[in-house]
Amino acid sequence: MTLTHRLYSCLLVLAMIALAAPKAIAESPLLTLTGAVDGGQVEILRSDLDALEWHEIATSTTVTDGRPLFRGVLMRDILALAGARGETVTARALNDYVIDIPVSDFHEFDVIAALYMDGTALTPRDKGPIWIVYPRDDHRVLADIRYDTRWVWQLVALHVQ
Amino acid sequence: MMRLTRPLRYGGLAALILACIGLLTVAAVNIVRIERQMQISATENMTWIFGQTQIEALNLAAALSSDADPAEVQLRFDLLVSRLNLLRDGPQWRFLSEAGLAEGLMGWRDGLLALDPAEGGDRAALAAHVAALSTALRGKASRVMSREWQIQSERLDSLGRLHLLALATVLGALISGTVLAALLIDRERRLIRSTMDQLRAKQLERDLDQERRTSEGYRRFSDLIAHQVRTPLAVIDSAMHRLTRPGNPPSPEIIRAKAEVSREAVARLVRLTDTALLMARVDRGAVEPDLACHDLDRIAAAAIEDLHESARALKTGRVILGSGNRPVTAICDPVLTGEILANLLRNAFLYSPPGSDIDVRPMQDGELAVCDISDRGPGMTPEELAVAFEDFARGARHRDLPGSGLGLPLARHLARLQDGDVTLAPRAGGGLVARLILPGAVTT
């Protein structure tokens, strides 16, 4: 476990070094927060996420087999980073999938904004760049269609209100 | 018959209880299974997923035909690929395979990737490919929906079956529970009835016993009357006969002697009647003791005086009242206590040899007031002592002595009415000690 853990960390560092030079000039935002956030709009860059604490969740999902290992940052950490003040987050995906998520979800459960699944970076051709992942196997209540619809993939924007 | 039906009945009850528990368990298992099946999984949202793929194909086709900028085309391309990738994932792929809709889908995907605009794919060829893909997807969409509804209906059927099964088992449990309850109520009713029968039988037995004792009492009573009434009557008859005999008229001494004998016989008859009457009153509970503190010495002295008066002619000896230094106070009815002492004293006189002494000793014994009457007669054998307090039980040796056979039982009855008792014990040195025990009062 610790070995794979370290391997992931090494890969991550290597990726960061490789990506840092060309992307430093015009790094496009991964996620845009609007509404009740600092200054009305906050753009989250990859480097902002790298500065946060990363977490892992191994959980079953409704659209894959097995229990993939997801890696990302806590949703509540992202909201705190943007200074979000509100009770509901309207999440929007690349394909304009829109859903309201109560902010309380992020405090009750360790919901992460996953950037990696089984060590592979998520891309728009899969469910990336960001997939909201709930710790479904750790809480029985989460195994429910009402929570399943909040697993937004290809997440690009959050509107806080 | 009973031995056979009992295990049968218990077996039936046990079977019913087991049936109840078994049926309820089955019902519970079914309800749990229903609960498990009632979760909706996102895989059942295939119509939506498939629809989204279709939309992305149309979006890409639109972007390609409207000459949109390459970034927009790339985004739409990526999104369509992501939807096709989603269809390729485990649960979705299984759904499509089972529905026979998976075939060819991945070929479309590979064709698409080969025309990736990011890698310089031909835009016109891509447009043609996407248009064909859209048509292919449209053809499958309705079948995806129909398949999904089929699965849903099958699941509802299964839920319905489980539900019916649970309902049937609960109904079965209800029926066996009702039968069980009816059986138990029936048993309870029978139990109560048999208890009542037993009580009634016991009551009847008691009544019969009482009746037997009463009739035995009557028999002894008639025996007694036959004997004890005839003797004084014979004495009187003999005296009268002597006084009226023809020939020499009797001398005044003889007349007085015969009159005295006759009076004594009459007195015996009166006493006999009085005792029998009092006993009858005690028997039917008509005697109410009037309890108060009384000096037992004084009651004993009065009883001795009465006895001396009525039995002067006996001249059998003297009664010595041995009073202690302290007065003996008893909680008693003085009339009833006097009657007891008179009875005990008469017995002592009756069985004492002529001229012997009779001791009467009232004394305090702890919280009790006691009066011992000791004679120097022949005493009683253990067998006689054992039955001495039964009605009309007279020692065989003393059958010819005057007496009702009711004296001792009456004395004991009267003592017990006052929360006391009468006991008999052999006297050291010969004779009998009759002891009256009464609740004492601590003198102040």
XYZ file of N, CA, C and O in Angstrom, chain A residues 24-149:
504
model
N 3.146 27.242 -17.225
C 3.284 28.334 -16.259
C 2.814 29.656 -16.851
O 2.230 30.468 -16.160
N 2.960 29.808 -18.119
C 2.630 31.096 -18.739
C 1.116 31.268 -18.828
O 0.564 32.228 -18.347
N 0.425 30.226 -19.387
C -1.013 30.386 -19.559
C -1.732 29.159 -19.030
O -2.303 28.379 -19.783
N -1.671 28.971 -17.718
C -2.355 27.809 -17.133
C -3.846 28.106 -17.100
O -4.278 29.052 -16.453
N -4.639 27.297 -17.810
C -6.078 27.562 -17.835
C -6.710 27.026 -16.546
O -6.255 26.011 -16.022
N -7.768 27.688 -16.072
C -8.380 27.259 -14.812
C -9.066 25.903 -14.973
O -9.645 25.617 -16.025
N -8.962 25.086 -13.914
C -9.631 23.785 -13.914
C -11.104 23.944 -13.568
O -11.952 23.249 -14.076
N -11.329 24.881 -12.650
C -12.652 24.995 -12.042
C -12.944 26.464 -11.792
O -12.074 27.194 -11.352
N -14.168 26.882 -12.111
C -14.547 28.274 -11.852
C -15.672 28.305 -10.824
O -16.699 27.635 -10.995
N -15.440 29.067 -9.737
C -16.486 29.207 -8.715
C -17.088 30.589 -8.831
O -16.363 31.588 -8.944
N -18.418 30.637 -8.805
C -19.115 31.925 -8.863
C -20.119 32.005 -7.737
O -20.319 31.037 -7.001
N -20.768 33.146 -7.619
C -21.787 33.334 -6.582
C -21.159 33.839 -5.311
O -20.305 34.724 -5.332
N -21.577 33.236 -4.176
C -21.120 33.723 -2.870
C -19.711 33.231 -2.582
O -19.477 32.420 -1.674
N -18.761 33.706 -3.378
C -17.345 33.392 -3.142
C -16.569 34.708 -3.136
O -17.115 35.763 -3.468
N -15.299 34.625 -2.745
C -14.480 35.840 -2.653
C -14.455 36.568 -4.008
O -14.099 35.966 -5.036
N -14.920 37.807 -3.994
C -14.871 38.616 -5.209
C -15.876 38.203 -6.253
O -15.802 38.652 -7.401
N -16.826 37.323 -5.899
C -17.861 36.944 -6.845
C -17.429 35.873 -7.829
O -18.252 35.191 -8.414
N -16.127 35.729 -8.052
C -15.657 34.682 -8.959
C -14.246 34.273 -8.576
O -13.383 35.128 -8.352
N -14.035 32.990 -8.487
C -12.703 32.480 -8.156
C -12.355 31.392 -9.152
O -13.176 30.502 -9.409
N -11.172 31.501 -9.740
C -10.748 30.454 -10.664
C -9.706 29.603 -9.990
O -8.716 30.101 -9.458
N -9.982 28.305 -9.991
C -9.072 27.372 -9.312
C -8.147 26.762 -10.364
O -8.608 26.180 -11.348
N -6.841 26.932 -10.124
C -5.855 26.355 -11.038
C -5.378 25.015 -10.471
O -5.580 24.705 -9.297
N -4.754 24.253 -11.302
C -4.213 22.972 -10.862
C -3.219 23.173 -9.720
O -3.202 22.415 -8.739
N -2.451 24.270 -9.845
C -1.449 24.528 -8.801
C -2.135 24.831 -7.458
O -1.607 24.483 -6.402
N -3.340 25.447 -7.520
C -4.078 25.705 -6.270
C -4.443 24.378 -5.601
O -4.336 24.217 -4.380
N -4.886 23.416 -6.436
C -5.268 22.108 -5.881
C -4.057 21.377 -5.327
O -4.131 20.724 -4.284
N -2.935 21.503 -6.024
C -1.726 20.832 -5.552
C -1.300 21.347 -4.190
O -0.698 20.622 -3.393
N -1.664 22.599 -3.891
C -1.281 23.180 -2.598
C -2.152 22.642 -1.462
O -1.793 22.745 -0.293
N -3.307 22.044 -1.846
C -4.205 21.505 -0.798
C -3.775 20.089 -0.428
O -2.982 19.458 -1.112
N -4.397 19.608 0.650
C -4.110 18.231 1.074
C -4.872 17.262 0.183
O -6.070 17.444 -0.059
N -4.229 16.221 -0.310
C -4.881 15.253 -1.194
C -5.383 14.049 -0.417
O -4.792 13.654 0.575
N -6.484 13.527 -0.921
C -7.105 12.378 -0.236
C -7.390 11.276 -1.232
O -7.492 11.519 -2.426
N -7.574 10.051 -0.662
C -7.906 8.915 -1.519
C -9.174 8.251 -1.033
O -9.397 8.145 0.177
N -10.001 7.828 -1.947
C -11.208 7.063 -1.599
C -11.260 5.853 -2.517
O -11.209 6.005 -3.740
N -11.370 4.672 -1.896
C -11.619 3.477 -2.708
C -13.091 3.159 -2.557
O -13.565 2.904 -1.451
N -13.818 3.225 -3.638
C -15.265 2.999 -3.515
C -15.839 2.429 -4.795
O -15.298 2.636 -5.889
N -16.942 1.698 -4.627
C -17.672 1.241 -5.810
C -18.422 2.438 -6.389
O -18.686 3.406 -5.684
N -18.721 2.369 -7.684
C -19.526 3.429 -8.298
C -20.649 2.749 -9.067
O -20.634 1.529 -9.236
N -21.600 3.548 -9.531
C -22.735 2.930 -10.223
C -22.432 2.704 -11.698
O -23.178 2.012 -12.378
N -21.336 3.302 -12.196
C -21.082 3.186 -13.636
C -19.811 2.410 -13.958
O -19.453 2.299 -15.117
N -19.126 1.905 -12.916
C -17.938 1.089 -13.175
C -18.029 -0.190 -12.368
O -18.858 -0.300 -11.451
N -17.193 -1.152 -12.693
C -17.101 -2.372 -11.892
C -16.002 -2.193 -10.848
O -15.124 -1.345 -11.002
N -16.071 -3.029 -9.830
C -15.018 -3.030 -8.818
C -15.034 -1.797 -7.943
O -16.035 -1.082 -7.858
N -13.893 -1.587 -7.272
C -13.787 -0.440 -6.366
C -12.550 0.372 -6.775
O -11.466 0.180 -6.235
N -12.713 1.273 -7.725
C -11.567 2.082 -8.152
C -11.051 2.957 -7.005
O -11.813 3.309 -6.107
N -9.763 3.276 -7.104
C -9.162 4.160 -6.094
C -9.125 5.578 -6.658
O -8.466 5.832 -7.678
N -9.858 6.467 -6.021
C -9.906 7.853 -6.482
C -8.964 8.695 -5.650
O -8.783 8.456 -4.463
N -8.412 9.714 -6.327
C -7.449 10.569 -5.642
C -7.771 12.007 -6.013
O -8.016 12.332 -7.183
N -7.877 12.857 -4.970
C -8.204 14.251 -5.236
C -8.215 15.054 -3.965
O -7.682 14.604 -2.942
N -8.842 16.226 -4.013
C -8.900 17.081 -2.827
C -10.331 17.138 -2.340
O -11.276 16.910 -3.106
N -10.497 17.454 -1.054
C -11.830 17.512 -0.466
C -12.606 18.688 -1.050
O -12.066 19.783 -1.205
N -13.874 18.449 -1.361
C -14.715 19.514 -1.894
C -14.798 20.688 -0.915
O -14.800 21.849 -1.295
N -14.877 20.356 0.385
C -14.988 21.447 1.369
C -13.725 22.299 1.406
O -13.787 23.498 1.679
N -12.583 21.674 1.100
C -11.332 22.442 1.061
C -11.357 23.428 -0.113
O -10.888 24.566 0.012
N -11.908 22.960 -1.260
C -11.993 23.856 -2.425
C -12.897 25.040 -2.114
O -12.576 26.198 -2.394
N -14.046 24.733 -1.477
C -14.999 25.797 -1.130
C -14.359 26.777 -0.154
O -14.523 27.999 -0.273
N -13.603 26.238 0.809
C -12.935 27.112 1.781
C -11.882 27.978 1.078
O -11.743 29.165 1.379
N -11.202 27.359 0.138
C -10.163 28.091 -0.609
C -10.762 29.276 -1.347
O -10.165 30.351 -1.406
N -11.994 29.075 -1.848
C -12.640 30.166 -2.593
C -13.417 31.089 -1.678
O -14.058 32.034 -2.146
N -13.417 30.789 -0.376
C -14.160 31.610 0.578
C -15.657 31.527 0.332
O -16.372 32.529 0.448
N -16.136 30.327 -0.020
C -17.555 30.173 -0.342
C -18.409 30.303 0.901
O -18.095 29.737 1.946
N -19.503 31.081 0.784
C -20.464 31.220 1.881
C -21.843 30.929 1.297
O -22.422 31.757 0.613
N -22.354 29.785 1.554
C -23.668 29.447 1.010
C -24.086 28.062 1.441
O -23.331 27.351 2.105
N -25.291 27.704 1.066
C -25.814 26.404 1.499
C -25.942 25.430 0.347
O -26.051 24.234 0.569
N -25.962 25.982 -0.864
C -26.129 25.088 -2.007
C -25.064 25.406 -3.055
O -24.725 26.573 -3.264
N -24.586 24.354 -3.685
C -23.629 24.526 -4.777
C -24.289 23.973 -6.035
O -24.785 22.840 -6.029
N -24.337 24.793 -7.073
C -24.849 24.293 -8.342
C -23.644 23.893 -9.186
O -22.836 24.746 -9.584
N -23.558 22.568 -9.392
C -22.402 22.061 -10.125
C -22.758 21.977 -11.607
O -23.873 21.603 -11.967
N -21.791 22.385 -12.465
C -22.039 22.320 -13.908
C -20.902 21.547 -14.553
O -19.731 21.737 -14.229
N -21.293 20.669 -15.491
C -20.297 19.844 -16.171
C -20.054 20.389 -17.576
O -20.758 21.280 -18.044
N -19.061 19.826 -18.247
C -18.710 20.236 -19.610
C -19.907 20.181 -20.553
O -20.081 21.020 -21.423
N -20.734 19.162 -20.368
C -21.868 18.993 -21.274
C -23.113 19.725 -20.779
O -24.227 19.361 -21.134
N -22.880 20.702 -19.846
C -23.978 21.491 -19.281
C -24.926 20.691 -18.400
O -26.060 21.067 -18.195
N -24.437 19.527 -17.912
C -25.195 18.806 -16.863
C -25.151 19.689 -15.625
O -24.091 20.137 -15.201
N -26.327 19.998 -15.059
C -26.396 20.908 -13.913
C -27.162 20.236 -12.780
O -28.221 19.637 -13.012
N -26.595 20.322 -11.574
C -27.324 19.751 -10.428
C -26.984 20.533 -9.161
O -25.870 21.041 -9.014
N -27.954 20.641 -8.269
C -27.738 21.339 -6.984
C -27.293 20.338 -5.927
O -27.890 19.276 -5.786
N -26.234 20.726 -5.226
C -25.726 19.867 -4.148
C -25.722 20.689 -2.865
O -25.168 21.795 -2.843
N -26.317 20.156 -1.766
C -26.252 20.890 -0.495
C -24.798 20.904 0.005
O -24.126 19.872 -0.029
N -24.358 22.057 0.474
C -22.981 22.172 0.972
C -22.760 21.218 2.158
O -21.660 20.734 2.399
N -23.877 20.942 2.887
C -23.765 20.068 4.064
C -23.193 18.688 3.693
O -22.527 18.057 4.511
N -23.445 18.231 2.449
C -22.881 16.947 1.996
C -21.374 16.911 2.203
O -20.796 15.910 2.628
N -20.728 18.050 1.874
C -19.262 18.100 1.891
C -18.718 18.117 3.317
O -17.549 17.812 3.538
N -19.596 18.503 4.279
C -19.151 18.505 5.677
C -19.478 17.187 6.360
O -18.740 16.729 7.230
N -20.606 16.593 5.950
C -20.989 15.312 6.561
C -20.105 14.183 6.050
O -19.798 13.243 6.787
N -19.751 14.236 4.773
C -18.960 13.155 4.181
C -17.688 13.731 3.568
O -17.656 14.905 3.192
N -16.674 12.864 3.474
C -15.425 13.311 2.853
C -15.545 13.203 1.333
O -14.953 12.324 0.699
N -16.331 14.105 0.757
C -16.534 14.095 -0.695
C -15.306 14.739 -1.347
O -14.856 15.802 -0.906
N -14.770 14.060 -2.369
C -13.581 14.637 -2.995
C -13.859 15.034 -4.446
O -14.782 14.522 -5.089
N -13.075 15.981 -4.882
C -13.024 16.306 -6.301
C -11.866 15.485 -6.857
O -10.697 15.833 -6.683
N -12.223 14.339 -7.487
C -11.177 13.397 -7.898
C -10.566 13.819 -9.224
O -11.273 14.199 -10.156
N -9.238 13.736 -9.274
C -8.529 14.019 -10.522
C -7.888 12.758 -11.083
O -7.459 12.733 -12.235
N -7.813 11.715 -10.239
C -7.196 10.460 -10.672
C -8.098 9.284 -10.315
O -8.741 9.282 -9.260
N -8.166 8.321 -11.221
C -8.873 7.074 -10.922
C -7.892 5.946 -11.205
O -7.371 5.842 -12.322
N -7.649 5.127 -10.145
C -6.672 4.041 -10.251
C -5.334 4.535 -10.803
O -4.699 3.873 -11.648
N -4.926 5.723 -10.356
C -3.611 6.243 -10.718
C -3.559 6.930 -12.072
O -2.529 7.497 -12.441
N -4.644 6.887 -12.819
C -4.662 7.517 -14.129
C -5.405 8.847 -14.042
O -6.486 8.909 -13.448
N -4.817 9.891 -14.622
C -5.472 11.204 -14.587
C -6.747 11.152 -15.414
O -6.782 10.549 -16.500
N -7.798 11.746 -14.874
C -9.072 11.785 -15.590
C -8.998 12.870 -16.664
O -8.477 13.961 -16.420
N -9.522 12.570 -17.862
C -9.497 13.561 -18.944
C -10.922 13.794 -19.418
O -11.822 13.002 -19.101
N -11.142 14.853 -20.197
C -12.490 15.092 -20.712
C -13.006 13.934 -21.555
O -14.201 13.800 -21.766
N -12.107 13.090 -22.064
C -12.577 11.947 -22.840
C -13.073 10.806 -21.947
O -13.632 9.834 -22.448
N -12.779 10.970 -20.676
C -13.314 9.974 -19.733
C -14.325 10.693 -18.839
O -15.372 11.081 -19.310
N -13.940 10.956 -17.547
C -14.885 11.676 -16.694
C -14.207 12.872 -16.055
O -14.629 13.369 -15.019
N -13.133 13.311 -16.731
C -12.340 14.401 -16.189
C -12.768 15.749 -16.712
O -13.715 15.825 -17.495
N -12.156 16.804 -16.349
C -10.958 16.759 -15.503
C -11.240 16.466 -14.033
O -10.367 15.982 -13.318
N -12.485 16.758 -13.612
C -12.784 16.539 -12.189
C -14.069 15.720 -12.076
O -15.047 15.968 -12.776
N -14.027 14.740 -11.173
C -15.213 13.912 -10.904
C -15.523 14.031 -9.408
O -14.667 13.740 -8.584
N -16.730 14.466 -9.089
C -17.130 14.535 -7.662
C -17.427 13.107 -7.197
O -18.290 12.436 -7.767
N -16.648 12.661 -6.199
C -16.773 11.266 -5.728
C -17.159 11.248 -4.255
O -16.512 11.888 -3.423
N -18.252 10.542 -3.961
C -18.712 10.356 -2.573
C -18.130 9.056 -2.018
O -17.963 8.087 -2.772
N -17.826 9.005 -0.723
C -17.364 7.736 -0.120
C -18.548 6.780 0.033
O -19.029 6.533 1.130
N -19.020 6.239 -1.085
C -20.277 5.495 -1.168
C -20.275 4.241 -0.293
O -21.293 3.881 0.323
N -19.099 3.581 -0.222
C -19.052 2.313 0.511
C -18.916 2.503 2.023
O -19.099 1.559 2.793
N -18.600 3.733 2.435
C -18.395 3.958 3.875
C -19.679 4.353 4.592
O -19.747 4.291 5.815
N -20.670 4.796 3.827
C -21.934 5.230 4.451
C -23.090 4.622 3.669
O -23.227 4.884 2.480
N -23.887 3.850 4.342
C -25.000 3.155 3.658
C -25.940 4.135 2.979
O -26.474 3.860 1.908
N -26.134 5.276 3.603
C -27.112 6.241 3.104
C -26.722 6.751 1.717
O -27.560 7.178 0.927
N -25.424 6.681 1.400
C -24.951 7.225 0.121
C -25.269 6.306 -1.059
O -25.199 6.734 -2.215
N -25.598 5.044 -0.753
C -25.940 4.122 -1.840
C -27.394 4.362 -2.246
O -28.279 3.543 -1.987
N -27.623 5.486 -2.837
C -28.995 5.917 -3.130
C -28.958 6.802 -4.364
O -28.033 7.600 -4.539
N -29.972 6.666 -5.214
C -29.995 7.416 -6.471
C -29.929 8.926 -6.228
O -29.369 9.678 -7.030
N -30.458 9.380 -5.066
C -30.439 10.819 -4.785
C -29.008 11.339 -4.601
O -28.727 12.490 -4.864
N -28.133 10.458 -4.118
C -26.722 10.858 -4.017
C -25.975 10.551 -5.312
O -25.060 11.258 -5.693
N -26.398 9.439 -5.964
C -25.702 9.051 -7.197
C -25.729 10.174 -8.238
O -24.778 10.351 -9.004
N -26.845 10.945 -8.275
C -26.947 12.015 -9.278
C -26.006 13.185 -8.972
O -25.817 14.062 -9.796
